[in-house]
Structures are given as structure tokens and as C-alpha cells.
mmCIF file of C-alpha atoms and ligand atoms in Angstrom:
data_model
loop_
_atom_site.group_PDB
_atom_site.id
_atom_site.type_symbol
_atom_site.label_atom_id
_atom_site.label_comp_id
_atom_site.label_asym_id
_atom_site.label_seq_id
_atom_site.Cartn_x
_atom_site.Cartn_y
_atom_site.Cartn_z
ATOM 1 C CA MET A 1 0.107 0.000 0.226
ATOM 2 C CA LYS A 2 2.707 2.227 1.320
ATOM 3 C CA LYS A 3 4.583 1.798 -2.221
ATOM 4 C CA GLN A 4 1.416 2.241 -4.178
ATOM 5 C CA PHE A 5 0.571 5.623 -2.838
ATOM 6 C CA THR A 6 4.628 7.085 -2.947
ATOM 7 C CA ASP A 7 4.147 5.938 -7.068
ATOM 8 C CA ALA A 8 0.824 7.799 -7.351
ATOM 9 C CA ASP A 9 2.346 10.729 -5.513
ATOM 10 C CA LYS A 10 5.011 10.632 -7.933
ATOM 11 C CA MET A 11 2.980 10.270 -10.659
ATOM 12 C CA ILE A 12 0.940 13.037 -9.991
ATOM 13 C CA LYS A 13 3.782 15.428 -9.377
ATOM 14 C CA ALA A 14 5.158 14.414 -12.690
ATOM 15 C CA LEU A 15 1.546 15.165 -14.128
ATOM 16 C CA LYS A 16 0.751 18.010 -12.232
ATOM 17 C CA ASP A 17 1.879 20.676 -14.643
ATOM 18 C CA ASP A 18 0.493 18.838 -17.846
ATOM 19 C CA PRO A 19 -2.400 20.992 -18.972
ATOM 20 C CA SER A 20 -4.542 18.391 -19.504
ATOM 21 C CA PHE A 21 -4.133 16.086 -16.560
ATOM 22 C CA PRO A 22 -6.554 18.246 -13.880
ATOM 23 C CA TYR A 23 -9.411 18.386 -16.902
ATOM 24 C CA ILE A 24 -9.238 14.364 -17.081
ATOM 25 C CA TYR A 25 -8.470 13.370 -13.733
ATOM 26 C CA LYS A 26 -11.545 14.295 -12.123
ATOM 27 C CA GLY A 27 -14.391 12.409 -10.011
ATOM 28 C CA ASN A 28 -14.472 10.016 -7.568
ATOM 29 C CA LYS A 29 -10.661 8.644 -6.126
ATOM 30 C CA GLU A 30 -10.555 5.081 -5.500
ATOM 31 C CA ALA A 31 -13.772 4.232 -6.018
ATOM 32 C CA ILE A 32 -14.636 0.842 -5.243
ATOM 33 C CA VAL A 33 -16.593 -1.134 -7.080
ATOM 34 C CA THR A 34 -18.003 -5.117 -6.772
ATOM 35 C CA GLY A 35 -19.866 -7.301 -8.448
ATOM 36 C CA LYS A 36 -20.189 -10.825 -9.899
ATOM 37 C CA ILE A 37 -18.624 -12.196 -13.109
ATOM 38 C CA ASN A 38 -20.091 -15.583 -13.898
ATOM 39 C CA GLY A 39 -20.791 -16.319 -10.527
ATOM 40 C CA ILE A 40 -17.283 -15.613 -8.875
ATOM 41 C CA GLN A 41 -17.277 -12.508 -6.539
ATOM 42 C CA TRP A 42 -14.829 -9.643 -7.968
ATOM 43 C CA MET A 43 -13.992 -6.025 -6.269
ATOM 44 C CA GLY A 44 -12.156 -3.417 -7.836
ATOM 45 C CA LYS A 45 -10.399 -0.122 -6.673
ATOM 46 C CA ILE A 46 -10.429 2.406 -9.539
ATOM 47 C CA ASP A 47 -8.061 5.332 -8.940
ATOM 48 C CA CYS A 48 -10.577 7.996 -10.827
ATOM 49 C CA LEU A 49 -14.306 7.598 -11.619
ATOM 50 C CA ASN A 50 -16.369 9.925 -13.219
ATOM 51 C CA LEU A 51 -19.381 9.260 -13.927
ATOM 52 C CA ASP A 52 -20.447 12.999 -14.059
ATOM 53 C CA ALA A 53 -19.356 13.794 -17.112
ATOM 54 C CA LYS A 54 -21.780 13.316 -20.249
ATOM 55 C CA ASN A 55 -19.694 10.796 -21.501
ATOM 56 C CA SER A 56 -18.650 8.820 -18.297
ATOM 57 C CA TYR A 57 -14.994 7.456 -17.808
ATOM 58 C CA PHE A 58 -12.617 5.815 -15.602
ATOM 59 C CA VAL A 59 -8.664 6.459 -15.326
ATOM 60 C CA ASP A 60 -6.367 4.340 -13.721
ATOM 61 C CA LEU A 61 -2.679 5.630 -13.533
ATOM 62 C CA LYS A 62 0.084 2.986 -14.232
ATOM 63 C CA THR A 63 3.948 3.538 -13.691
ATOM 64 C CA VAL A 64 6.286 2.016 -16.503
ATOM 65 C CA ASP A 65 9.806 1.786 -16.772
ATOM 66 C CA ASP A 66 9.702 2.560 -20.433
ATOM 67 C CA PHE A 67 6.713 2.288 -22.889
ATOM 68 C CA HIS A 68 8.418 0.890 -25.922
ATOM 69 C CA LYS A 69 9.757 -1.994 -24.152
ATOM 70 C CA LYS A 70 9.362 -5.315 -25.140
ATOM 71 C CA HIS A 71 7.889 -7.547 -23.004
ATOM 72 C CA TRP A 72 8.030 -11.747 -23.554
ATOM 73 C CA ASP A 73 4.799 -13.450 -23.047
ATOM 74 C CA ASP A 74 5.048 -17.742 -22.033
ATOM 75 C CA GLY A 75 1.401 -17.681 -23.055
ATOM 76 C CA GLN A 76 1.350 -16.044 -26.824
ATOM 77 C CA HIS A 77 4.915 -17.150 -27.379
ATOM 78 C CA LYS A 78 5.338 -13.365 -28.758
ATOM 79 C CA PHE A 79 6.681 -10.094 -27.303
ATOM 80 C CA VAL A 80 3.781 -7.785 -26.186
ATOM 81 C CA ASN A 81 3.897 -4.153 -24.426
ATOM 82 C CA PHE A 82 4.021 -3.526 -21.078
ATOM 83 C CA ALA A 83 -0.083 -3.116 -20.499
ATOM 84 C CA GLN A 84 -0.667 -6.585 -22.328
ATOM 85 C CA GLN A 85 2.043 -7.978 -20.008
ATOM 86 C CA ARG A 86 0.667 -6.722 -16.914
ATOM 87 C CA GLY A 87 -2.941 -7.796 -17.576
ATOM 88 C CA TYR A 88 -4.323 -4.149 -17.777
ATOM 89 C CA ILE A 89 -6.242 -4.795 -20.447
ATOM 90 C CA LEU A 90 -8.103 -7.480 -18.471
ATOM 91 C CA GLN A 91 -8.171 -5.410 -15.178
ATOM 92 C CA MET A 92 -9.768 -2.460 -17.020
ATOM 93 C CA ALA A 93 -12.681 -5.265 -18.483
ATOM 94 C CA ILE A 94 -13.105 -6.320 -14.934
ATOM 95 C CA TYR A 95 -13.753 -2.569 -13.548
ATOM 96 C CA LYS A 96 -15.842 -1.359 -16.942
ATOM 97 C CA GLU A 97 -18.317 -4.594 -16.047
ATOM 98 C CA LEU A 98 -17.938 -3.797 -12.288
ATOM 99 C CA ILE A 99 -19.129 -0.046 -13.239
ATOM 100 C CA LYS A 100 -22.090 -1.484 -14.930
ATOM 101 C CA GLN A 101 -23.093 -3.656 -12.252
ATOM 102 C CA THR A 102 -22.769 -1.340 -9.498
ATOM 103 C CA PHE A 103 -24.103 1.938 -11.413
ATOM 104 C CA GLY A 104 -25.864 0.379 -14.292
ATOM 105 C CA ILE A 105 -23.604 2.941 -16.660
ATOM 106 C CA ASN A 106 -21.304 1.708 -19.675
ATOM 107 C CA ALA A 107 -17.755 4.150 -18.562
ATOM 108 C CA ARG A 108 -15.204 4.095 -21.153
ATOM 109 C CA PRO A 109 -11.403 3.166 -19.299
ATOM 110 C CA PHE A 110 -8.386 5.140 -19.843
ATOM 111 C CA ILE A 111 -4.818 4.452 -18.505
ATOM 112 C CA ILE A 112 -2.750 7.676 -17.866
ATOM 113 C CA ALA A 113 0.758 6.123 -18.019
ATOM 114 C CA VAL A 114 4.056 7.782 -16.675
ATOM 115 C CA SER A 115 7.576 6.137 -17.100
ATOM 116 C CA LYS A 116 10.152 5.790 -14.469
ATOM 117 C CA GLN A 117 12.873 7.667 -16.755
ATOM 118 C CA SER A 118 14.835 10.583 -15.717
ATOM 119 C CA THR A 119 12.769 12.679 -17.542
ATOM 120 C CA PRO A 120 9.123 10.983 -17.066
ATOM 121 C CA ASP A 121 7.317 10.068 -20.577
ATOM 122 C CA LYS A 122 3.645 10.827 -20.482
ATOM 123 C CA ALA A 123 0.254 9.256 -22.246
ATOM 124 C CA ILE A 124 -3.199 8.308 -21.608
ATOM 125 C CA TYR A 125 -3.984 5.273 -23.928
ATOM 126 C CA SER A 126 -7.888 4.087 -24.767
ATOM 127 C CA ILE A 127 -8.219 0.443 -24.520
ATOM 128 C CA PRO A 128 -10.243 -1.455 -27.830
ATOM 129 C CA ASP A 129 -13.558 -2.618 -26.461
ATOM 130 C CA GLU A 130 -12.862 -6.369 -28.956
ATOM 131 C CA ASP A 131 -9.601 -6.746 -26.784
ATOM 132 C CA MET A 132 -11.467 -5.933 -23.448
ATOM 133 C CA GLN A 133 -14.106 -8.394 -24.668
ATOM 134 C CA GLU A 134 -10.973 -11.159 -25.706
ATOM 135 C CA GLN A 135 -9.541 -10.753 -22.265
ATOM 136 C CA LEU A 136 -13.055 -11.616 -20.537
ATOM 137 C CA ASN A 137 -13.854 -14.592 -22.540
ATOM 138 C CA GLU A 138 -10.357 -15.745 -21.162
ATOM 139 C CA LEU A 139 -11.014 -14.886 -17.743
ATOM 140 C CA GLN A 140 -14.283 -16.850 -17.894
ATOM 141 C CA GLU A 141 -12.393 -19.977 -19.170
ATOM 142 C CA CYS A 142 -9.701 -19.879 -16.264
ATOM 143 C CA GLN A 143 -11.253 -17.708 -13.152
ATOM 144 C CA GLU A 144 -12.663 -21.057 -11.623
ATOM 145 C CA HIS A 145 -9.417 -22.710 -11.241
ATOM 146 C CA ILE A 146 -7.682 -19.227 -9.918
ATOM 147 C CA ARG A 147 -10.407 -19.539 -7.086
ATOM 148 C CA ASP A 148 -9.586 -22.677 -6.203
ATOM 149 C CA VAL A 149 -5.863 -22.282 -6.407
ATOM 150 C CA ILE A 150 -6.663 -19.311 -3.853
ATOM 151 C CA LYS A 151 -8.913 -21.726 -1.897
ATOM 152 C CA GLY A 152 -6.204 -24.131 -1.762
ATOM 153 C CA THR A 153 -8.609 -26.930 -3.266
ATOM 154 C CA VAL A 154 -6.496 -27.272 -6.277
ATOM 155 C CA LYS A 155 -2.360 -26.663 -6.790
ATOM 156 C CA PRO A 156 -1.226 -24.198 -9.041
ATOM 157 C CA ILE A 157 -0.163 -25.283 -12.903
ATOM 158 C CA PRO A 158 3.660 -24.505 -12.604
ATOM 159 C CA CYS A 159 4.744 -22.427 -15.466
ATOM 160 C CA GLY A 160 8.382 -23.649 -14.882
ATOM 161 C CA HIS A 161 10.029 -20.000 -15.690
ATOM 162 C CA CYS A 162 8.987 -17.853 -12.722
ATOM 163 C CA ASP A 163 11.301 -16.990 -9.548
ATOM 164 C CA TYR A 164 8.830 -19.454 -7.860
ATOM 165 C CA CYS A 165 9.080 -22.071 -10.222
ATOM 166 C CA ARG A 166 12.887 -22.020 -10.251
ATOM 167 C CA MET A 167 12.902 -21.904 -6.350
ATOM 168 C CA HIS A 168 10.763 -24.990 -6.134
ATOM 169 C CA LYS A 169 12.390 -26.821 -8.868
ATOM 170 C CA THR A 170 14.492 -30.080 -8.567
ATOM 171 C CA LEU A 171 16.447 -31.817 -10.921
ATOM 172 C CA GLY A 172 13.543 -34.374 -11.071
ATOM 173 C CA SER A 173 13.241 -35.713 -14.401
ATOM 174 C CA ILE A 174 15.949 -35.912 -17.296
ATOM 175 C CA GLN A 175 14.994 -34.245 -20.520
ATOM 176 C CA SER A 176 16.735 -33.793 -24.074
ATOM 177 C CA ILE A 177 19.305 -31.096 -24.286
ATOM 178 C CA ASP A 178 17.122 -30.400 -27.566
ATOM 179 C CA ASP A 179 13.957 -29.700 -25.675
ATOM 180 C CA ILE A 180 15.425 -26.629 -24.067
ATOM 181 C CA GLU A 181 13.060 -24.011 -24.725
ATOM 182 C CA ILE A 182 14.347 -20.589 -26.032
ATOM 183 C CA PHE A 183 12.263 -17.213 -26.225
HETATM 184 ZN ZN1 LIG B 1 6.133 -20.283 -12.514
#
């Protein structure tokens, strides 16, 4: 929580001289929304929710190393941008759905991102509806499994590459040197 707060503080400092920022970043701050997606309970905390505007929208603030850095995605076996890699499109899709359930309003999502470079980069992004729908479809396929893992009734499926998986890895079975995956 503490770190998030400092990050948000730094970002607002970086954005405070931007003429558009105060105009866009107004509304209900840290708005809590709740709801159910296919029977599973979800909660979201939205940085800024503006339901007063003629066109309702919400904004989430994100810090990024560098907007243009590429990130390897294991699932898709290709490089993706920071928003795709960190699941921000899914997050915005869930928020949009929870806002609809809580207030009966279709709000438009925006991400305002600031880079951590010594001279920070700034941008505001919209998110295509079809990308959010695709993410929600994927979520509906896997959320029951995630819920069961959280409950502890089902074991997680190891990805084999992350810190956690490496920490719990043993030599176990022998694999052919031809089968080493390269990314
Ligand atoms: Zn892993």
C-alpha cells in the first residue's frame, strides 16, 4: 500500500504541470466497485471514476519503466507491450463490467501512464472494446481454476520459468538437451 501511494504521488507530481491532467483526472478517487462475473465475486479500486461527465469514464494510473520496452509473453509466445504483459487490459475490462453492475453505466476506460525514466514520459491510452472482450472470455475460462488455487483446493500449474517455479524446481526427470525452450 505504502509503495503504491508513493508511486501515485510521484506520478501526480509528474503530471501536475500537464494542462490536460486536472481536466481529465477528476471524479471519485479510489472508487470501490463490486460485482460478480460468471458467479465469481470481484472487487475493484478505481483510481478515478467520473460518472458526472456526459460521457462517463474512468482512469487508472500506471507507472512503467519505458513505454516502448518489449516483454516476452509465455502464453502467446511473442513479445507484447507493458499493458498486455501486466494484464491491464483485463483489469480495465473487469472494472468496466463492475461499474456497469454497480451503477448501470457503461464507462469508458483510460490508462494514464508515466515512465520511470529520469525525464518521465507521459501518455493517455484508450482500450479497444474487442481486446477487453477477448480478455473477459479468457477470464471466464480460467477464473474457476484461479479461485480453487486461492482456496487451496487445487494446486497451481507451474509455468516452469518464474522465480517461484525456479525456487521450487528439482532436477527430477532428465530432459533431452534438444528440448530446451528458447524465447
Ligand atoms: Zn512459474
